[in-house]
Amino acid sequence: MSAPRIGIMGGMFDPVHKGHLQLAQAALTYCRLDLVKLIPCGTPVHRDRSIATAAQRVAMLRLACGDDARLQVDTREVDSPAPSYTYDTAAALRSENPEAALFLVLGLDVFLAFDTWHRWQDLLGLVHLLVAVRPGYTYASCKLARAFHQEVGARIATTAEAATKYSAGRILMAALDLPDISSTQVRRAIRVGDDASALLPPVVAGYIATNQLYR
């Protein structure tokens, strides 16, 4: 029996939107993952705190995932008072799933600053990276610091199968056609009274309206 493949998607999810869900679904298909763990950030290190409470963000995520068993909400970061470092979360997941292939799912904008993350080189010893890019984009065109650019070039894998020949540390640039949506865009639309329902799963739009969030 082959080792399980687990995706890891972190973020504030303030709120979770259709772009998040489509990225998770695309990662499931692209890497033939068994599941994706959606992990809302607890105490962020490099950004402001969330507007919605942790409980509200978790509730919206659970509503958005519905009964899809392949999408699992993991609350370990919001349950902890410690700063939310991806390395710590990945280390815990590796300890819990020693045989699994772990794929950290990132957008390109986040990946471009990956070399500023806490213990990023050690993190690459725990997980592979799945970087969602626009069709036609390659790492060669990434605007990265020279040393990091070379590091990325040495770690590129063309398929998930090629990546899983290694225990961790491979980087896949996945050409995915995803909607250009951000949580900031959703919050701004709601704040000024625009209709944001097209950007959100209906159950999340309903929750936001009921709880009068982001107004």
PDB file of C-alpha atoms in Angstrom:
ATOM      1  CA  MET A   1       0.000   0.000   0.000  1.00  0.00           C
ATOM      2  CA  SER A   2       1.408   3.399  -1.000  1.00  0.00           C
ATOM      3  CA  ALA A   3       2.072   6.069   1.587  1.00  0.00           C
ATOM      4  CA  PRO A   4      -0.760   8.572   2.104  1.00  0.00           C
ATOM      5  CA  ARG A   5      -0.476  12.000   0.529  1.00  0.00           C
ATOM      6  CA  ILE A   6      -1.634  14.900   2.676  1.00  0.00           C
ATOM      7  CA  GLY A   7      -1.978  18.520   1.647  1.00  0.00           C
ATOM      8  CA  ILE A   8      -1.470  21.359   4.109  1.00  0.00           C
ATOM      9  CA  MET A   9      -3.182  24.704   3.469  1.00  0.00           C
ATOM     10  CA  GLY A  10      -2.712  27.430   6.026  1.00  0.00           C
ATOM     11  CA  GLY A  11      -4.100  30.947   6.091  1.00  0.00           C
ATOM     12  CA  MET A  12      -6.232  33.387   8.001  1.00  0.00           C
ATOM     13  CA  PHE A  13      -9.383  32.357   6.110  1.00  0.00           C
ATOM     14  CA  ASP A  14     -10.912  35.688   7.084  1.00  0.00           C
ATOM     15  CA  PRO A  15     -13.187  34.701   5.399  1.00  0.00           C
ATOM     16  CA  VAL A  16     -12.720  31.474   3.444  1.00  0.00           C
ATOM     17  CA  HIS A  17     -13.757  32.116  -0.187  1.00  0.00           C
ATOM     18  CA  LYS A  18     -14.214  30.235  -3.452  1.00  0.00           C
ATOM     19  CA  GLY A  19     -10.563  30.699  -4.375  1.00  0.00           C
ATOM     20  CA  HIS A  20      -9.455  28.808  -1.269  1.00  0.00           C
ATOM     21  CA  LEU A  21     -11.799  25.923  -2.012  1.00  0.00           C
ATOM     22  CA  GLN A  22     -10.846  25.710  -5.668  1.00  0.00           C
ATOM     23  CA  LEU A  23      -7.155  25.664  -4.736  1.00  0.00           C
ATOM     24  CA  ALA A  24      -7.764  22.836  -2.272  1.00  0.00           C
ATOM     25  CA  GLN A  25      -9.717  20.865  -4.869  1.00  0.00           C
ATOM     26  CA  ALA A  26      -7.048  21.491  -7.513  1.00  0.00           C
ATOM     27  CA  ALA A  27      -4.338  20.302  -5.112  1.00  0.00           C
ATOM     28  CA  LEU A  28      -6.286  17.102  -4.429  1.00  0.00           C
ATOM     29  CA  THR A  29      -6.360  16.365  -8.144  1.00  0.00           C
ATOM     30  CA  TYR A  30      -2.905  17.611  -9.139  1.00  0.00           C
ATOM     31  CA  CYS A  31      -1.021  15.679  -6.459  1.00  0.00           C
ATOM     32  CA  ARG A  32      -3.539  12.849  -6.069  1.00  0.00           C
ATOM     33  CA  LEU A  33      -3.848  13.723  -2.405  1.00  0.00           C
ATOM     34  CA  ASP A  34      -5.866  11.668   0.049  1.00  0.00           C
ATOM     35  CA  LEU A  35      -6.888  14.786   1.939  1.00  0.00           C
ATOM     36  CA  VAL A  36      -6.117  18.469   2.468  1.00  0.00           C
ATOM     37  CA  LYS A  37      -5.860  19.884   5.969  1.00  0.00           C
ATOM     38  CA  LEU A  38      -7.089  23.485   6.104  1.00  0.00           C
ATOM     39  CA  ILE A  39      -5.353  25.118   9.058  1.00  0.00           C
ATOM     40  CA  PRO A  40      -6.554  28.581  10.120  1.00  0.00           C
ATOM     41  CA  CYS A  41      -3.782  30.722  11.584  1.00  0.00           C
ATOM     42  CA  GLY A  42      -3.988  31.437  15.288  1.00  0.00           C
ATOM     43  CA  THR A  43      -1.547  34.180  16.270  1.00  0.00           C
ATOM     44  CA  PRO A  44       0.016  35.512  13.042  1.00  0.00           C
ATOM     45  CA  VAL A  45       3.665  36.522  12.962  1.00  0.00           C
ATOM     46  CA  HIS A  46       3.939  38.624   9.793  1.00  0.00           C
ATOM     47  CA  ARG A  47       0.484  40.177   9.496  1.00  0.00           C
ATOM     48  CA  ASP A  48      -2.360  41.759  11.445  1.00  0.00           C
ATOM     49  CA  ARG A  49      -4.774  39.687  13.485  1.00  0.00           C
ATOM     50  CA  SER A  50      -8.008  38.544  11.909  1.00  0.00           C
ATOM     51  CA  ILE A  51     -11.220  40.563  11.966  1.00  0.00           C
ATOM     52  CA  ALA A  52     -13.502  37.579  12.547  1.00  0.00           C
ATOM     53  CA  THR A  53     -12.829  35.607  15.712  1.00  0.00           C
ATOM     54  CA  ALA A  54     -11.054  32.270  15.590  1.00  0.00           C
ATOM     55  CA  ALA A  55     -14.339  30.503  16.333  1.00  0.00           C
ATOM     56  CA  GLN A  56     -16.065  32.329  13.475  1.00  0.00           C
ATOM     57  CA  ARG A  57     -13.275  31.541  11.008  1.00  0.00           C
ATOM     58  CA  VAL A  58     -13.356  27.874  11.989  1.00  0.00           C
ATOM     59  CA  ALA A  59     -17.147  27.804  11.666  1.00  0.00           C
ATOM     60  CA  MET A  60     -16.978  29.293   8.163  1.00  0.00           C
ATOM     61  CA  LEU A  61     -14.325  26.788   7.131  1.00  0.00           C
ATOM     62  CA  ARG A  62     -16.378  23.871   8.382  1.00  0.00           C
ATOM     63  CA  LEU A  63     -19.428  25.138   6.543  1.00  0.00           C
ATOM     64  CA  ALA A  64     -17.401  25.576   3.359  1.00  0.00           C
ATOM     65  CA  CYS A  65     -15.941  22.049   3.538  1.00  0.00           C
ATOM     66  CA  GLY A  66     -19.364  20.553   4.105  1.00  0.00           C
ATOM     67  CA  ASP A  67     -19.407  16.760   3.977  1.00  0.00           C
ATOM     68  CA  ASP A  68     -16.323  16.392   1.757  1.00  0.00           C
ATOM     69  CA  ALA A  69     -14.188  14.034   3.857  1.00  0.00           C
ATOM     70  CA  ARG A  70     -11.110  14.969   1.825  1.00  0.00           C
ATOM     71  CA  LEU A  71     -11.195  18.500   3.257  1.00  0.00           C
ATOM     72  CA  GLN A  72     -10.415  18.555   6.970  1.00  0.00           C
ATOM     73  CA  VAL A  73     -10.374  21.614   9.215  1.00  0.00           C
ATOM     74  CA  ASP A  74      -7.423  21.408  11.617  1.00  0.00           C
ATOM     75  CA  THR A  75      -7.673  23.842  14.548  1.00  0.00           C
ATOM     76  CA  ARG A  76      -4.297  23.225  16.190  1.00  0.00           C
ATOM     77  CA  GLU A  77      -3.017  26.753  15.510  1.00  0.00           C
ATOM     78  CA  VAL A  78      -6.109  28.604  16.741  1.00  0.00           C
ATOM     79  CA  ASP A  79      -6.211  26.307  19.781  1.00  0.00           C
ATOM     80  CA  SER A  80      -2.668  27.310  20.764  1.00  0.00           C
ATOM     81  CA  PRO A  81      -1.602  30.638  22.336  1.00  0.00           C
ATOM     82  CA  ALA A  82       1.830  30.314  20.706  1.00  0.00           C
ATOM     83  CA  PRO A  83       2.720  32.236  17.519  1.00  0.00           C
ATOM     84  CA  SER A  84       1.665  30.313  14.405  1.00  0.00           C
ATOM     85  CA  TYR A  85       4.798  29.132  12.613  1.00  0.00           C
ATOM     86  CA  THR A  86       4.323  26.807   9.651  1.00  0.00           C
ATOM     87  CA  TYR A  87       7.491  24.938  10.611  1.00  0.00           C
ATOM     88  CA  ASP A  88       6.021  23.977  14.007  1.00  0.00           C
ATOM     89  CA  THR A  89       2.747  22.841  12.446  1.00  0.00           C
ATOM     90  CA  ALA A  90       4.525  20.835   9.755  1.00  0.00           C
ATOM     91  CA  ALA A  91       6.825  19.226  12.341  1.00  0.00           C
ATOM     92  CA  ALA A  92       3.781  18.124  14.352  1.00  0.00           C
ATOM     93  CA  LEU A  93       2.064  16.746  11.258  1.00  0.00           C
ATOM     94  CA  ARG A  94       5.230  14.896  10.257  1.00  0.00           C
ATOM     95  CA  SER A  95       5.412  13.335  13.730  1.00  0.00           C
ATOM     96  CA  GLU A  96       1.761  12.257  13.466  1.00  0.00           C
ATOM     97  CA  ASN A  97       2.136  10.952   9.893  1.00  0.00           C
ATOM     98  CA  PRO A  98       5.711   9.630   9.623  1.00  0.00           C
ATOM     99  CA  GLU A  99       5.099   7.698   6.395  1.00  0.00           C
ATOM    100  CA  ALA A 100       3.013  10.317   4.581  1.00  0.00           C
ATOM    101  CA  ALA A 101       4.055  12.566   1.732  1.00  0.00           C
ATOM    102  CA  LEU A 102       3.216  16.075   2.943  1.00  0.00           C
ATOM    103  CA  PHE A 103       2.529  18.819   0.389  1.00  0.00           C
ATOM    104  CA  LEU A 104       2.404  22.411   1.622  1.00  0.00           C
ATOM    105  CA  VAL A 105       0.035  24.239  -0.762  1.00  0.00           C
ATOM    106  CA  LEU A 106       0.939  27.866  -1.494  1.00  0.00           C
ATOM    107  CA  GLY A 107      -0.037  30.638  -3.842  1.00  0.00           C
ATOM    108  CA  LEU A 108       2.741  32.234  -5.853  1.00  0.00           C
ATOM    109  CA  ASP A 109       2.550  35.502  -3.914  1.00  0.00           C
ATOM    110  CA  VAL A 110       3.263  33.657  -0.673  1.00  0.00           C
ATOM    111  CA  PHE A 111       5.981  31.501  -2.214  1.00  0.00           C
ATOM    112  CA  LEU A 112       7.951  34.544  -3.425  1.00  0.00           C
ATOM    113  CA  ALA A 113       8.660  35.402   0.219  1.00  0.00           C
ATOM    114  CA  PHE A 114       9.186  31.818   1.373  1.00  0.00           C
ATOM    115  CA  ASP A 115      12.862  32.384   2.137  1.00  0.00           C
ATOM    116  CA  THR A 116      11.856  34.903   4.837  1.00  0.00           C
ATOM    117  CA  TRP A 117       9.843  32.300   6.758  1.00  0.00           C
ATOM    118  CA  HIS A 118      10.853  30.978  10.155  1.00  0.00           C
ATOM    119  CA  ARG A 119      13.201  27.993   9.625  1.00  0.00           C
ATOM    120  CA  TRP A 120      12.265  27.720   5.947  1.00  0.00           C
ATOM    121  CA  GLN A 121      15.198  25.459   5.101  1.00  0.00           C
ATOM    122  CA  ASP A 122      14.259  23.090   7.912  1.00  0.00           C
ATOM    123  CA  LEU A 123      10.660  23.246   6.699  1.00  0.00           C
ATOM    124  CA  LEU A 124      11.819  21.909   3.327  1.00  0.00           C
ATOM    125  CA  GLY A 125      13.151  18.905   5.227  1.00  0.00           C
ATOM    126  CA  LEU A 126       9.578  18.109   6.274  1.00  0.00           C
ATOM    127  CA  VAL A 127       7.354  18.867   3.277  1.00  0.00           C
ATOM    128  CA  HIS A 128       7.179  19.254  -0.472  1.00  0.00           C
ATOM    129  CA  LEU A 129       5.819  22.535  -1.835  1.00  0.00           C
ATOM    130  CA  LEU A 130       2.954  22.769  -4.290  1.00  0.00           C
ATOM    131  CA  VAL A 131       3.007  26.308  -5.679  1.00  0.00           C
ATOM    132  CA  ALA A 132      -0.070  27.398  -7.623  1.00  0.00           C
ATOM    133  CA  VAL A 133       0.963  29.531 -10.608  1.00  0.00           C
ATOM    134  CA  ARG A 134      -0.758  30.838 -13.695  1.00  0.00           C
ATOM    135  CA  PRO A 135      -0.510  28.642 -16.818  1.00  0.00           C
ATOM    136  CA  GLY A 136       2.785  29.291 -18.612  1.00  0.00           C
ATOM    137  CA  TYR A 137       4.603  30.549 -15.505  1.00  0.00           C
ATOM    138  CA  THR A 138       7.933  28.938 -14.586  1.00  0.00           C
ATOM    139  CA  TYR A 139      10.300  29.266 -11.660  1.00  0.00           C
ATOM    140  CA  ALA A 140      12.863  30.770 -14.039  1.00  0.00           C
ATOM    141  CA  SER A 141      10.731  33.910 -14.232  1.00  0.00           C
ATOM    142  CA  CYS A 142      10.283  34.206 -10.455  1.00  0.00           C
ATOM    143  CA  LYS A 143      11.724  37.344  -8.924  1.00  0.00           C
ATOM    144  CA  LEU A 144      13.687  35.657  -6.169  1.00  0.00           C
ATOM    145  CA  ALA A 145      16.898  36.423  -4.348  1.00  0.00           C
ATOM    146  CA  ARG A 146      19.737  34.764  -6.243  1.00  0.00           C
ATOM    147  CA  ALA A 147      20.560  32.157  -3.605  1.00  0.00           C
ATOM    148  CA  PHE A 148      16.909  31.206  -3.191  1.00  0.00           C
ATOM    149  CA  HIS A 149      16.428  31.092  -6.970  1.00  0.00           C
ATOM    150  CA  GLN A 150      19.245  28.563  -7.206  1.00  0.00           C
ATOM    151  CA  GLU A 151      17.791  26.595  -4.308  1.00  0.00           C
ATOM    152  CA  VAL A 152      14.420  26.428  -6.046  1.00  0.00           C
ATOM    153  CA  GLY A 153      15.967  25.378  -9.342  1.00  0.00           C
ATOM    154  CA  ALA A 154      17.713  22.460  -7.672  1.00  0.00           C
ATOM    155  CA  ARG A 155      14.478  21.254  -6.081  1.00  0.00           C
ATOM    156  CA  ILE A 156      11.999  21.513  -8.958  1.00  0.00           C
ATOM    157  CA  ALA A 157       9.921  18.403  -9.635  1.00  0.00           C
ATOM    158  CA  THR A 158       7.630  18.099 -12.634  1.00  0.00           C
ATOM    159  CA  THR A 159       5.058  15.737 -11.103  1.00  0.00           C
ATOM    160  CA  ALA A 160       3.877  14.614  -7.696  1.00  0.00           C
ATOM    161  CA  GLU A 161       5.147  11.134  -8.506  1.00  0.00           C
ATOM    162  CA  ALA A 162       8.628  12.528  -9.111  1.00  0.00           C
ATOM    163  CA  ALA A 163       8.425  14.492  -5.853  1.00  0.00           C
ATOM    164  CA  THR A 164       7.412  11.501  -3.767  1.00  0.00           C
ATOM    165  CA  LYS A 165      10.577   9.657  -4.724  1.00  0.00           C
ATOM    166  CA  TYR A 166      12.073  11.950  -2.082  1.00  0.00           C
ATOM    167  CA  SER A 167      10.976  12.181   1.545  1.00  0.00           C
ATOM    168  CA  ALA A 168      10.531  15.972   1.297  1.00  0.00           C
ATOM    169  CA  GLY A 169      11.986  19.104  -0.222  1.00  0.00           C
ATOM    170  CA  ARG A 170      10.723  18.979  -3.829  1.00  0.00           C
ATOM    171  CA  ILE A 171       8.946  21.996  -5.337  1.00  0.00           C
ATOM    172  CA  LEU A 172       6.159  21.671  -7.878  1.00  0.00           C
ATOM    173  CA  MET A 173       5.040  24.665  -9.921  1.00  0.00           C
ATOM    174  CA  ALA A 174       1.427  23.733 -10.668  1.00  0.00           C
ATOM    175  CA  ALA A 175      -0.202  25.577 -13.560  1.00  0.00           C
ATOM    176  CA  LEU A 176      -3.717  26.014 -12.183  1.00  0.00           C
ATOM    177  CA  ASP A 177      -6.484  28.175 -13.600  1.00  0.00           C
ATOM    178  CA  LEU A 178      -7.877  29.636 -10.386  1.00  0.00           C
ATOM    179  CA  PRO A 179     -10.043  32.695  -9.731  1.00  0.00           C
ATOM    180  CA  ASP A 180      -8.261  35.844  -8.594  1.00  0.00           C
ATOM    181  CA  ILE A 181      -9.988  36.335  -5.244  1.00  0.00           C
ATOM    182  CA  SER A 182      -8.616  37.536  -1.922  1.00  0.00           C
ATOM    183  CA  SER A 183     -10.168  37.747   1.537  1.00  0.00           C
ATOM    184  CA  THR A 184      -9.258  41.451   1.544  1.00  0.00           C
ATOM    185  CA  GLN A 185     -11.331  41.904  -1.608  1.00  0.00           C
ATOM    186  CA  VAL A 186     -14.282  40.105   0.007  1.00  0.00           C
ATOM    187  CA  ARG A 187     -14.102  42.162   3.206  1.00  0.00           C
ATOM    188  CA  ARG A 188     -13.830  45.422   1.279  1.00  0.00           C
ATOM    189  CA  ALA A 189     -16.872  44.576  -0.851  1.00  0.00           C
ATOM    190  CA  ILE A 190     -18.958  43.768   2.222  1.00  0.00           C
ATOM    191  CA  ARG A 191     -17.780  46.865   4.070  1.00  0.00           C
ATOM    192  CA  VAL A 192     -18.911  49.217   1.291  1.00  0.00           C
ATOM    193  CA  GLY A 193     -22.194  47.373   0.779  1.00  0.00           C
ATOM    194  CA  ASP A 194     -21.375  45.583  -2.482  1.00  0.00           C
ATOM    195  CA  ASP A 195     -22.642  42.075  -3.188  1.00  0.00           C
ATOM    196  CA  ALA A 196     -19.803  39.612  -2.448  1.00  0.00           C
ATOM    197  CA  SER A 197     -21.906  36.470  -2.848  1.00  0.00           C
ATOM    198  CA  ALA A 198     -20.228  35.497  -6.141  1.00  0.00           C
ATOM    199  CA  LEU A 199     -16.897  35.273  -4.303  1.00  0.00           C
ATOM    200  CA  LEU A 200     -18.123  33.068  -1.464  1.00  0.00           C
ATOM    201  CA  PRO A 201     -19.639  29.622  -0.947  1.00  0.00           C
ATOM    202  CA  PRO A 202     -23.357  30.274  -0.331  1.00  0.00           C
ATOM    203  CA  VAL A 203     -23.220  28.824   3.190  1.00  0.00           C
ATOM    204  CA  VAL A 204     -20.367  31.195   4.073  1.00  0.00           C
ATOM    205  CA  ALA A 205     -22.177  34.188   2.567  1.00  0.00           C
ATOM    206  CA  GLY A 206     -25.184  33.263   4.707  1.00  0.00           C
ATOM    207  CA  TYR A 207     -23.082  32.956   7.855  1.00  0.00           C
ATOM    208  CA  ILE A 208     -21.473  36.344   7.243  1.00  0.00           C
ATOM    209  CA  ALA A 209     -24.863  37.985   6.720  1.00  0.00           C
ATOM    210  CA  THR A 210     -26.400  36.357   9.782  1.00  0.00           C
ATOM    211  CA  ASN A 211     -23.492  37.377  12.008  1.00  0.00           C
ATOM    212  CA  GLN A 212     -23.065  40.780  10.368  1.00  0.00           C
ATOM    213  CA  LEU A 213     -19.340  40.284   9.817  1.00  0.00           C
ATOM    214  CA  TYR A 214     -17.019  42.727   8.029  1.00  0.00           C
ATOM    215  CA  ARG A 215     -19.534  45.566   7.993  1.00  0.00           C
TER     216      ARG A 215
END
